Coordinates of C-alpha atoms in Angstrom, one line a residue:
Chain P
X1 CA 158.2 -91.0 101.6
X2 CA 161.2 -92.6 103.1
X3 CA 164.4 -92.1 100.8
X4 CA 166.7 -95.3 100.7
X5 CA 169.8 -96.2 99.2
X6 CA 169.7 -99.1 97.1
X7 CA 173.1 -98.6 95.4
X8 CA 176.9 -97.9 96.7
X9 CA 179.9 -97.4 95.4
X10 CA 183.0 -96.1 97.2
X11 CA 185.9 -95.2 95.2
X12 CA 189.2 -95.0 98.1
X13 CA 192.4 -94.9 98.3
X14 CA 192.6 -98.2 101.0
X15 CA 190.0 -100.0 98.4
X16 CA 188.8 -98.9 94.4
X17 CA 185.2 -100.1 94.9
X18 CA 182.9 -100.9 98.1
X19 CA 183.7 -104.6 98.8
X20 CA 187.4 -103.7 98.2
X21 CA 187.2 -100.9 100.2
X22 CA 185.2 -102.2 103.0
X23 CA 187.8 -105.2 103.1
X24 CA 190.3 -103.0 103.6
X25 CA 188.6 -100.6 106.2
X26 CA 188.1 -103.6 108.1
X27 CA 191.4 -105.1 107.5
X28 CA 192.5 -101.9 109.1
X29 CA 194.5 -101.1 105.7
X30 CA 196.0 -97.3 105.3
X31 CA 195.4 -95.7 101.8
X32 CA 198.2 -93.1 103.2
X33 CA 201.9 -92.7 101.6
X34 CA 204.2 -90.2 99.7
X35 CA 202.0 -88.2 96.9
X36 CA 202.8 -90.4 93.4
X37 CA 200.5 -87.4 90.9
X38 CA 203.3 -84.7 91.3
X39 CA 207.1 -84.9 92.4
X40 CA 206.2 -83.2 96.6
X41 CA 209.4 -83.1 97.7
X42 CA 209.5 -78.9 97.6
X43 CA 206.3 -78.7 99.8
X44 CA 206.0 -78.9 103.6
X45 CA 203.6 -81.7 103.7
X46 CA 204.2 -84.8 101.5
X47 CA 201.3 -87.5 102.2
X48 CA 198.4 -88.1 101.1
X49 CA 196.1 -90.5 100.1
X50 CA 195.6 -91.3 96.4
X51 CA 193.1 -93.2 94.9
X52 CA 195.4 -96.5 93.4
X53 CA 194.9 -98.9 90.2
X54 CA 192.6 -96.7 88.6
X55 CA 193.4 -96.8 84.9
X56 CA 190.6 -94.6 83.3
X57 CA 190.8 -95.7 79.8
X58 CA 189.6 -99.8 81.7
X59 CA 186.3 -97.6 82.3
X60 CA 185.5 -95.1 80.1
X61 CA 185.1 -94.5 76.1
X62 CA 188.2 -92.6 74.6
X63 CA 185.3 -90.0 73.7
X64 CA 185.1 -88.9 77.4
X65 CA 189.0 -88.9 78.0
X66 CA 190.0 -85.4 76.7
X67 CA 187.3 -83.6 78.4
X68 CA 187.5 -85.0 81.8
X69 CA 189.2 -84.2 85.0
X70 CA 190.6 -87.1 86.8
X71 CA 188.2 -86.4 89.6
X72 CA 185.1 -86.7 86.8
X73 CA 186.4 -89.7 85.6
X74 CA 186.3 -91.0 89.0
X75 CA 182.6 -90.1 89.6
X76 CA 181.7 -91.5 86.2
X77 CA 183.3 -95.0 86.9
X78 CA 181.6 -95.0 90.3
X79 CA 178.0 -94.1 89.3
X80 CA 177.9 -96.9 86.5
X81 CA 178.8 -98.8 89.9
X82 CA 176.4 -98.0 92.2
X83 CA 173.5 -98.0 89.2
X84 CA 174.8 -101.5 88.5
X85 CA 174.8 -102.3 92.4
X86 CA 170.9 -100.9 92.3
X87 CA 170.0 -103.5 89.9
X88 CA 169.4 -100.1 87.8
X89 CA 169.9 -100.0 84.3
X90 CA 169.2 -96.1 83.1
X91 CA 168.0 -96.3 79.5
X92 CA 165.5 -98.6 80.8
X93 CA 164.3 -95.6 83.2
X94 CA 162.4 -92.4 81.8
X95 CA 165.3 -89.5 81.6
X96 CA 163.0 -87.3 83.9
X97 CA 162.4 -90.2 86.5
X98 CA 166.5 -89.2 87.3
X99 CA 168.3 -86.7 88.8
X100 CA 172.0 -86.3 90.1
X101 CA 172.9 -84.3 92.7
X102 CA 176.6 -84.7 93.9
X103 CA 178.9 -82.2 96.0
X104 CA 182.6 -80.6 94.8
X105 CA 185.0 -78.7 96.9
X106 CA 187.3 -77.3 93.9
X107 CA 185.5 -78.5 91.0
X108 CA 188.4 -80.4 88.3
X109 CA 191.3 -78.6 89.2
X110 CA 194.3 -81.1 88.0
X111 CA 192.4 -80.4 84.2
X112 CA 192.6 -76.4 85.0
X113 CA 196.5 -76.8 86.3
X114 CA 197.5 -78.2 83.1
X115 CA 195.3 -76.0 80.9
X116 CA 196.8 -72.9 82.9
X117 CA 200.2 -74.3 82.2
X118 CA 199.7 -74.1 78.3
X119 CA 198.4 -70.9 78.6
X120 CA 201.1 -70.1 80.1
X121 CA 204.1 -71.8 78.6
X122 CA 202.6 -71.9 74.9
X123 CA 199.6 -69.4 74.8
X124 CA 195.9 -69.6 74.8
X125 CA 195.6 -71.1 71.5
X126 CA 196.7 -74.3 73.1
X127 CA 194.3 -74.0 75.7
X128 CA 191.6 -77.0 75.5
X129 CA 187.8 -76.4 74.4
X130 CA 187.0 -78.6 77.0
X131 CA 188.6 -76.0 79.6
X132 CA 185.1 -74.1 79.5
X133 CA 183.4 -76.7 81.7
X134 CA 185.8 -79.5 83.2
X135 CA 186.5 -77.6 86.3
X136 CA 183.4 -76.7 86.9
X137 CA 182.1 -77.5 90.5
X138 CA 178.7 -78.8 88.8
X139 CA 180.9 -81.2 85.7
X140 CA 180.5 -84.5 88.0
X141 CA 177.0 -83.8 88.5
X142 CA 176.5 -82.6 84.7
X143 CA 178.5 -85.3 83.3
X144 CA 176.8 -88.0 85.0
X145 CA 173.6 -87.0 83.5
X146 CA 174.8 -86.9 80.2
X147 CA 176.5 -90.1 80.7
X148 CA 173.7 -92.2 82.2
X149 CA 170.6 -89.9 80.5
X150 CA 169.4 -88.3 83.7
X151 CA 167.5 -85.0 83.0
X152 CA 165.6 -84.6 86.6
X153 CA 166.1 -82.3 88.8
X154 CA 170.3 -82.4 89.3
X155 CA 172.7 -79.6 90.4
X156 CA 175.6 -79.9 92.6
X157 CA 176.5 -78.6 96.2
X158 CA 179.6 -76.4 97.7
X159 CA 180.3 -76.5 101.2
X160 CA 183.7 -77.6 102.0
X161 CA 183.9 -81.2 103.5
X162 CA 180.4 -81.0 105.0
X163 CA 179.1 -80.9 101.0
X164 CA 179.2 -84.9 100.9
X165 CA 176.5 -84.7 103.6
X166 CA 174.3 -82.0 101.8
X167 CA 174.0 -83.5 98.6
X168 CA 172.4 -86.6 100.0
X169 CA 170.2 -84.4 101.9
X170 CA 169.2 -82.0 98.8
X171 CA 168.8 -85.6 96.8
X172 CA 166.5 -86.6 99.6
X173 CA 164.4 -83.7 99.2
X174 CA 163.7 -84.5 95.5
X175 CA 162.9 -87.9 96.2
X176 CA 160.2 -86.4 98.2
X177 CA 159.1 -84.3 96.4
X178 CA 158.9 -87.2 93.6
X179 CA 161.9 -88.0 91.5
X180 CA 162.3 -91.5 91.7
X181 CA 165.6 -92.1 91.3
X182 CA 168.5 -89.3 92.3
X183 CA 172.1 -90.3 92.2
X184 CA 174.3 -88.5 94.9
X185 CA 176.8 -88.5 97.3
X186 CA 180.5 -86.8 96.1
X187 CA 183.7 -88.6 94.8
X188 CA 186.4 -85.6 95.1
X189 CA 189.8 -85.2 94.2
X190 CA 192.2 -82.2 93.9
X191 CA 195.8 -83.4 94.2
X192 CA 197.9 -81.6 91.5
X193 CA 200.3 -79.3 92.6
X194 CA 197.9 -76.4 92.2
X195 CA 195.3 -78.1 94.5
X196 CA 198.1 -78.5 97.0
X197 CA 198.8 -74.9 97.1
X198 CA 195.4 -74.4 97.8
X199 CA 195.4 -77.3 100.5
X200 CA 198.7 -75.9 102.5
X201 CA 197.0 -72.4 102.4
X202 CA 194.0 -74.2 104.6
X203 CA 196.7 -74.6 107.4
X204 CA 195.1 -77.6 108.5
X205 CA 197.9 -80.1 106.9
X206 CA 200.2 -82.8 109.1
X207 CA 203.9 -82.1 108.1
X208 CA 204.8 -85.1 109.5
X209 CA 206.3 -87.9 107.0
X210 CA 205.2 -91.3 108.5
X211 CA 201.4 -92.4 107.2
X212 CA 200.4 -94.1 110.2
X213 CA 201.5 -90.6 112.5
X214 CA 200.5 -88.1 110.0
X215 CA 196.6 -87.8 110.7
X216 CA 195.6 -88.6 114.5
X217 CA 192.4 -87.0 115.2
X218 CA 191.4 -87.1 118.8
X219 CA 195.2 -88.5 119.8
X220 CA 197.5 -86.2 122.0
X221 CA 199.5 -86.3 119.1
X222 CA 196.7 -85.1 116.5
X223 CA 198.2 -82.5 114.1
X224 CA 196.6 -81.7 111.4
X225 CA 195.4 -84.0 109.0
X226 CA 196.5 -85.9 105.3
X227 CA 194.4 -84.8 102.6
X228 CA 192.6 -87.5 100.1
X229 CA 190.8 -88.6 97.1
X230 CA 187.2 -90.4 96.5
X231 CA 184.4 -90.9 98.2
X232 CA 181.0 -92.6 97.1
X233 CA 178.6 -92.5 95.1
X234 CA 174.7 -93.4 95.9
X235 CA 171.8 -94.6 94.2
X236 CA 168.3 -93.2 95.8
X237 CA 164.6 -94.0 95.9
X238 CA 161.6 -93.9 97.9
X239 CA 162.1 -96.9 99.9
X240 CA 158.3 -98.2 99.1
X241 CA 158.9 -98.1 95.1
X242 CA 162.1 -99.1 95.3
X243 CA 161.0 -102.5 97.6
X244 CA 158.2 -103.1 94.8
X245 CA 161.1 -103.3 92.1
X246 CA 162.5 -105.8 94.4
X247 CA 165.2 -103.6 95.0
X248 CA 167.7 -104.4 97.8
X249 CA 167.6 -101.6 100.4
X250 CA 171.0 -100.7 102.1
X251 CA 168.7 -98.4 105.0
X252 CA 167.1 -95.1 104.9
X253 CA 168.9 -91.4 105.3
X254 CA 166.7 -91.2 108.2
X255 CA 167.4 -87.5 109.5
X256 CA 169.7 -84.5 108.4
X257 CA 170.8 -81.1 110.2
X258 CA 172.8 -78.3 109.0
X259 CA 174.0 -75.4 111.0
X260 CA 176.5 -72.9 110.0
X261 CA 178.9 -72.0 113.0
X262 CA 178.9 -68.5 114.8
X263 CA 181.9 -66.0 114.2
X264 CA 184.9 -66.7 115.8
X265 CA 185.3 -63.9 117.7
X266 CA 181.0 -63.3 118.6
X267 CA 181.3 -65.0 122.0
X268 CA 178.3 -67.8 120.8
X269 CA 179.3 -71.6 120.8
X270 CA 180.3 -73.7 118.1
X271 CA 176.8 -75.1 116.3
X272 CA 178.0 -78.4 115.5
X273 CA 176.3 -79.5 118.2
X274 CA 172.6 -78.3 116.8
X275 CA 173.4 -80.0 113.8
X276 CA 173.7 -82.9 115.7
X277 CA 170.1 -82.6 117.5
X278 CA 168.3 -81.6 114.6
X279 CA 169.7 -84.6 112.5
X280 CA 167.9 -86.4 115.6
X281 CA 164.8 -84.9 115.9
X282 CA 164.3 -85.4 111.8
X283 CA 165.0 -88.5 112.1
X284 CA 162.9 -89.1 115.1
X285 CA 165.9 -90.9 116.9
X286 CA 166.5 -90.6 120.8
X287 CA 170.8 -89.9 121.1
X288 CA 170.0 -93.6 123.1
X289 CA 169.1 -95.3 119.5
X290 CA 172.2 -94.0 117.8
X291 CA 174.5 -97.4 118.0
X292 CA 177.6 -95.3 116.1
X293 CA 179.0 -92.2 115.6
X294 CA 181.1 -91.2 112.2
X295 CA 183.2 -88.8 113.3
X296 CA 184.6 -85.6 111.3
X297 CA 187.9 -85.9 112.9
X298 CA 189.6 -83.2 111.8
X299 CA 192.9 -83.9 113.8
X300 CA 193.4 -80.2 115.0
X301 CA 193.1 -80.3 118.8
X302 CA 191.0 -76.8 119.1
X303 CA 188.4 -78.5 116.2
X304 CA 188.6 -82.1 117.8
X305 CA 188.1 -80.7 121.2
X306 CA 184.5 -78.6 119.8
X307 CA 183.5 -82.3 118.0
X308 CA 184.1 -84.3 121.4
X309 CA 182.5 -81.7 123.2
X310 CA 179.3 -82.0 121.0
X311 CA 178.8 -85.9 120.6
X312 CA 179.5 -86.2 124.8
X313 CA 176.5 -82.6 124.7
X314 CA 174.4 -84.4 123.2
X315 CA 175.2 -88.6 124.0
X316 CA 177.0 -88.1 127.5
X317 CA 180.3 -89.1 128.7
X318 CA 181.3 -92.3 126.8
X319 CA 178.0 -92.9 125.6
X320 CA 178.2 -93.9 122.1
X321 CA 180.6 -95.6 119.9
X322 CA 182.5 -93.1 118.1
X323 CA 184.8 -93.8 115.0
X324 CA 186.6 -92.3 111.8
X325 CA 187.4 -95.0 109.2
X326 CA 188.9 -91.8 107.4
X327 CA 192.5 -92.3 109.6
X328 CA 192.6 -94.8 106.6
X329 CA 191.6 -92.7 103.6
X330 CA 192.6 -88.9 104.6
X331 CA 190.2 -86.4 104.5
X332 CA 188.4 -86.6 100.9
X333 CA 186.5 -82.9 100.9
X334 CA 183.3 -83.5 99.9
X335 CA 184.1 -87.3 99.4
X336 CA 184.2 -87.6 103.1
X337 CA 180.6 -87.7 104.0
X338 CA 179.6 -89.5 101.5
X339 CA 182.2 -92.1 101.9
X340 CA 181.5 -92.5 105.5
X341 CA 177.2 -92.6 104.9
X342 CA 178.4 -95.6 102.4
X343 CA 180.8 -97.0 105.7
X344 CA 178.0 -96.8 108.0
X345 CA 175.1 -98.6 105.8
X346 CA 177.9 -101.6 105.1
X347 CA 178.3 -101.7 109.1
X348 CA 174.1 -102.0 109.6
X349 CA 174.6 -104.2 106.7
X350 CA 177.9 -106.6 108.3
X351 CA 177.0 -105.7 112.3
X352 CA 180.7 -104.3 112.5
X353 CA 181.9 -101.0 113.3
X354 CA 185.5 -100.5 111.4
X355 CA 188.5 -99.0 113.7
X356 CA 189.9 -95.4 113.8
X357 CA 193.6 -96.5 112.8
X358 CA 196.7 -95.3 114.4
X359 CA 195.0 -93.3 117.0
X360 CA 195.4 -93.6 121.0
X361 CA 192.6 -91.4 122.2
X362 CA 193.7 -88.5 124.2
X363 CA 192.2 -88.2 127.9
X364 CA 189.8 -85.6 128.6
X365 CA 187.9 -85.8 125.0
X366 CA 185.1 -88.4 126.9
X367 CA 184.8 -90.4 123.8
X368 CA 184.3 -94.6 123.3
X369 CA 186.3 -94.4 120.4
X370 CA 187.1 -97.6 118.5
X371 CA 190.7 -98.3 117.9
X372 CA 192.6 -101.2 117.4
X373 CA 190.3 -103.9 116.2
X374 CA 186.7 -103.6 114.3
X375 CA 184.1 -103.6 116.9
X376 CA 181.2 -106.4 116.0
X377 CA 177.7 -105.2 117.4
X378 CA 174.5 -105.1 115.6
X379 CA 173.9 -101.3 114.0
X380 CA 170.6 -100.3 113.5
X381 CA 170.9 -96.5 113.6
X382 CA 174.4 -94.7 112.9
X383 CA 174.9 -90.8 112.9
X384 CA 177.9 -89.1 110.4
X385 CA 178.7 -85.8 111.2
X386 CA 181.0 -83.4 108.1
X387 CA 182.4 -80.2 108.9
X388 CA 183.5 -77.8 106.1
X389 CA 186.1 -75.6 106.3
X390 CA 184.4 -71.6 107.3
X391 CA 181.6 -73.0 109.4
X392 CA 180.0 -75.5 107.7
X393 CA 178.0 -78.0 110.3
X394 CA 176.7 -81.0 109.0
X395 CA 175.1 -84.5 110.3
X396 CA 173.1 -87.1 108.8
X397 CA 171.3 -89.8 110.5
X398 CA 171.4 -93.6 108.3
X399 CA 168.8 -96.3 109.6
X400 CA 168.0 -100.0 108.9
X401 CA 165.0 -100.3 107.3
Chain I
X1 CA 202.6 -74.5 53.7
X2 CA 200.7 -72.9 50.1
X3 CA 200.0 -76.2 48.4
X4 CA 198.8 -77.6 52.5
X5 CA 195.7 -79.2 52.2
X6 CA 193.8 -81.1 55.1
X7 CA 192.7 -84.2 53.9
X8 CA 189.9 -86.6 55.6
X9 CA 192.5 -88.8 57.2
X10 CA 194.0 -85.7 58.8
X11 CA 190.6 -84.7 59.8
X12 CA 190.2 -88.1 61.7
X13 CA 193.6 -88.0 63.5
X14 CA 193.3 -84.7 64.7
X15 CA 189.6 -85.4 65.7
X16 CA 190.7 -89.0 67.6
X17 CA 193.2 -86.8 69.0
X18 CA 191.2 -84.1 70.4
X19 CA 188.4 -85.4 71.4
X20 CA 188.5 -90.1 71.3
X21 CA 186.0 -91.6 69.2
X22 CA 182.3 -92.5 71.1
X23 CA 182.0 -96.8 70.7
X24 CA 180.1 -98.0 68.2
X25 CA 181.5 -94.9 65.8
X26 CA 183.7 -96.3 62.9
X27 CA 185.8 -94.0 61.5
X28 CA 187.6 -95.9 59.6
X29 CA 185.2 -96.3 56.6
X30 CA 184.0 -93.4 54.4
X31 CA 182.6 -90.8 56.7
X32 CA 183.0 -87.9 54.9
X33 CA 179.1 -87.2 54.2
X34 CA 178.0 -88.3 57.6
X35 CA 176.7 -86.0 59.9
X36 CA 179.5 -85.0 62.9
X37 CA 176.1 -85.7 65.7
X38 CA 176.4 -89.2 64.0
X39 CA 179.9 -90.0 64.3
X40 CA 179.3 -88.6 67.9
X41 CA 180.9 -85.1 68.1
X42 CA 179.2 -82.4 69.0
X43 CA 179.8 -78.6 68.5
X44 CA 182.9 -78.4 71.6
X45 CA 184.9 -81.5 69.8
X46 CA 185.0 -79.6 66.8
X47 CA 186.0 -76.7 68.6
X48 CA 188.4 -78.3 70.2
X49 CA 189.0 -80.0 66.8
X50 CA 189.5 -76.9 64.8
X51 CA 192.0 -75.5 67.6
X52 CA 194.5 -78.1 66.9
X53 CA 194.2 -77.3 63.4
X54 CA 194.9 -73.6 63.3
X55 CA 197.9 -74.5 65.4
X56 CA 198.9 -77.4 63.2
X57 CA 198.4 -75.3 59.8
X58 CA 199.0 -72.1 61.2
X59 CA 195.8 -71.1 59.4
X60 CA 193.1 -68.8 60.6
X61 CA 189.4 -70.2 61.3
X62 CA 185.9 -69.0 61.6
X63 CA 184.4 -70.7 64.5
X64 CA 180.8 -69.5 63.3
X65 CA 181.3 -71.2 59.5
X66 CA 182.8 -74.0 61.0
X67 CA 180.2 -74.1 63.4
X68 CA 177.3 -74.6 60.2
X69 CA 180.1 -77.2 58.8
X70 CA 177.4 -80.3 59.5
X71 CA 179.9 -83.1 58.2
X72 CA 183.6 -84.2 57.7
X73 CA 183.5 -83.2 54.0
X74 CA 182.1 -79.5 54.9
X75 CA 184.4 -79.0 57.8
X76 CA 187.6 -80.0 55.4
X77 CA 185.9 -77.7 52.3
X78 CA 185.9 -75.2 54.8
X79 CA 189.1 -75.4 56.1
X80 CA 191.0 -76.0 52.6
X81 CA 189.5 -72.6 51.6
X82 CA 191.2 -71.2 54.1
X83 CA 194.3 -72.9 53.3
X84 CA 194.3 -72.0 49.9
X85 CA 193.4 -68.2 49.9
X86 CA 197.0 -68.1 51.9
X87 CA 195.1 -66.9 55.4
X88 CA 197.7 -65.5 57.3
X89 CA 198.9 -67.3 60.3

C-alpha cells in the first residue's frame, strides 16, 4: 500500500486555486496587506493574509449559505476541486469507499462571533439553529461528507499548525488499512475580530505595518509572524488502484513523524528534530535524498533558531535546500501543512523550488535557504515540517512516484 | 396580531431566508403537501425556520409538534393554531 495524491487544490491568499496559486508562489507574489473582514485599526497587529475574490454564493447552493462558516465554505469549494482535479466524480463511487479527514485549529469561529453578537445585542432567540454545529472543529470534515456522499471512516484532527500535517497522515492510515479514496489536508481560516483576540493572545504576531517586513522567518529582522487563511485540500488513494483508474499521480506521502516537544523548563531538547528522523526512516529516505526542505518558519528567533538547528542535526551545515513559500501566504494554522505538502508535489511536478520572499537569511542559522528567485532543480523527494503552537512536532516526507 | 395568520408564501420566505433553497427544489409551485425531505429541508432548517417565526409573530412554538409537522401545509396548520388560540408572546 503506497498512498498517493491524485488531486490538489490550494485555496490562498497570493492565488484562489492551485495553478493560480502556484503562479503566484513562483511569481514571488505576497498574499499579505491590511485585514479587509473587520475594521483593525484598534489592534496592535494589522496584516494579514486574506483569501481574495472568493464570492461564496459563485460556488455553493443558497441551501448551504446560512449554515456555513466562511472557513467551511472554503473547504467545500476546494474539495469539489481537488475531486474534479482527481478525475473523481463521488456519486459515481460507493459512499463507504470515502472518507474525509481534514484538520481545524478554531473550528468556524467568524459564524460563532456573529452568533455570540446576537445573543448578545438581541437575545438567544436570534441565535441561529445552525450555531449548534458550524463552529465545530469537525464541520469541514462533516460537511464535506454530506456534500460529496462520503460515509468512510472521516473525523477531523486538532493540533495547532502542525494539524495540516496529521490529517494526511491519519488519511494515510485509512488508505492502508483499505478506504480507497480519503479526502484530506486543512483549508483554515479564523480572521474576525474574535479570532484575532485569540491570535494576539498567542504572542507570536508581527506589529509591524509593511507586508513585505511583517513576517521574516530566519532574517535578523524576524519578528513574529502575519497570520492567514486557506490551505489545501487532497484527494487520496493507494497509488496501485489509483494508477489502474488511470489516475494521474502527483507522488506518494512517503514518510510521517510526530513528536510532541519536552517542557520548557525539563532541561530535554526540543523534539522537532525526531520528528524529522522518523519522517525519514518511514519513508525509507537517507537526509542525502531529501532535495527540499518546507520549512515551518515561524519568524520568532528562539523558535527559528530550534528549526535551523534541527534541519542542519539532521542534513549538516548547508546541506539541503530549505524554503517557506508561506512568507507569501502567512501562517494558515492547520492550512499550513497542507498547503505546503500541495507546494512541494507541484515543485516534483515543475522541477522548481519557489522562493522564501522578503527574507535575507540571518548568519549563524547554517541554512541554503532560497530567496530571491525560484530555484529550478529536479525534486524527487521533499520533506515539510508543521509545528503547532504547545509542542506539536510534525514532518511529512512527499515522493515522486 | 389576533387575526395574524402565516400563509404558505410566508412559509417560503422565511424558509428561503433561513435556510436557501437546495437546486433542483421549486418552490415556487404548490408545495404545500410535499414532504419538507423533498423540498430538501431537514429537521435544523425548520428549526431554524420556526425561530424566525416566533420572533416574527411573537408567537410561542412547540419544537417537538413542529418537529412531526412532515409538510409545508402541517407546519402552517400548526403554526396558525398557535396564532389563533392568542399564544402569548
Amino acid at each position: 500500500m503506497r498512498p498517493a495524491v491524485t488531486g490538489i487544490a490550494a485555496v490562498a491568499p497570493n492565488g484562489l486555486g492551485t495553478e493560480e496559486f502556484w503562479a503566484g508562489t513562483l511569481a514571488g507574489r505576497t498574499g499579505l496587506g491590511v485585514l479587509t473582514r473587520f475594521d483593525p485599526e484598534r489592534y496592535p497587529a494589522r496584516l494579514a493574509g486574506e483569501v481574495k475574490g472568493f464570492t461564496a454564493a459563485d460556488h455553493l447552493s443558497s441551501r448551504m449559505l446560512p449554515q456555513t462558516d466562511h472557513m467551511t465554505r472554503l473547504n467545500l469549494v476546494a474539495g469539489d476541486w481537488a475531486l474534479a482535479d482527481a478525475g473523481v466524480r463521488p456519486r459515481e463511487w460507493p459512499d463507504f469507499d470515502m472518507g474525509v479527514m481534514t484538520a481545524s485549529s478554531a473550528g468556524g469561529y467568524e459564524f460563532g462571533e456573529r452568533e455570540l453578537r446576537n445573543m448578545w445585542h438581541k437575545g438567544h432567540e436570534h441565535v441561529s439553529a445552525y450555531q449548534s454545529f458550524a463552529w465545530f472543529y469537525a464541520v469541514n470534515s462533516g460537511q464535506l461528507s454530506i456534500h460529496n456522499g462520503m460515509r468512510g471512516p472521516s473525523g477531523v484532527v486538532v493540533s495547532d499548525q502542525a494539524g495540516g500535517l496529521d490529517a494526511l497522515a491519519q488519511a494515510r492510515r485509512q488508505i492502508r488499512k483499505g478506504t480507497p479514496l480519503m479526502l484530506t489536508g486543512a483549508v483554515d481560516s479564523s480572521l474576525c475580530s474574535w479570532g484575532w483576540v485569540a491570535h494576539l493572545a498567542g504572542g507570536r504576531l508581527s506589529t509591524s505595518q509593511d507586508p513585505d517586513r511583517a513576517y521574516l522567518p530566519f532574517d535578523a529582522a524576524a519578528n513574529g509572524h502575519v497570520p492567514g487563511e486557506g490551505g489545501a485540500l487532497l484527494v487520496l488513494e493507494d497509488g496501485a488502484a489509483a494508477r489502474a483508474r488511470g489516475a494521474r499521480i502527483y507522488g506518494e506521502i512517503a514518510g510521517y513523524g510526530a513528536t510532541f516537544d519536552p517542557r520548557p523548563d525539563s532541561g530535554r531538547p526540543p523534539a522537532l528534530r525526531r520528528a524529522i528522523e522518523l519522517a525519514l526512516r518511514d519513508a525509507d529516505a537517507a537526509p542525502g535524498d531529501v532535495d527540499v526542505v518546507f520549512a515551518d518558519a515561524a519568524a520568532i528567533p528562539e523558535l527559528d533558531h530550534v528549526e535551523a538547528t534541527a534541519i542542519t542535526g539532521v542534513f549538516g551545515r548547508e546541506a539541503v535546500p530549505v524554503t517557506a513559500p508561506k512568507t507569501m501566504t502567512g501562517r494558515l494554522s492547520s492550512g499550513a501543512g497542507a498547503l505546503d505538502v500541495a507546494t512541494a508535489l507541484l515543485s516534483i511536478r515543475d522541477s522548481v523550488i519557489p522562493a522564501t520572499a522578503n527574507v535575507s537569511p540571518a548568519p549563524g542559522y547554517g541554512l541554503d535557504l532560497v530567496t530571491g528567485e525560484p530555484r529550478q532543480i529536479p525534486v524527487t523527494t521533499a520533506l515539510v515540517i508543521a509545528r503547532g503552537h504547545g509542542g506539536f512536532n510534525s514532518a511529512v516526507v512527499v515522493r515522486a512516484v | 396580531m389576533a387575526d395574524a395568520r402565516v400563509t404558505l408564501d410566508d412559509l417560503k420566505r422565511i424558509l428561503l431566508d433561513a435556510a436557501g433553497a437546495d437546486e433542483g427544489v421549486d418552490l415556487s409551485g404548490d408545495v404545500v403537501d410535499v414532504a419538507f425531505s423533498d423540498l430538501g429541508y431537514d429537521s435544523l432548517a425548520l428549526l431554524e425556520a420556526a425561530n424566525r417565526i416566533q420572533r416574527e409573530y411573537r408567537v410561542q412554538l412547540d419544537d417537538d409538534a413542529l418537529a412531526a409537522a412532515e409538510t409545508p401545509g402541517a407546519f402552517l396548520d400548526l403554526v396558525n393554531e398557535h396564532l389563533a388560540a392568542g399564544s402569548p408572546a
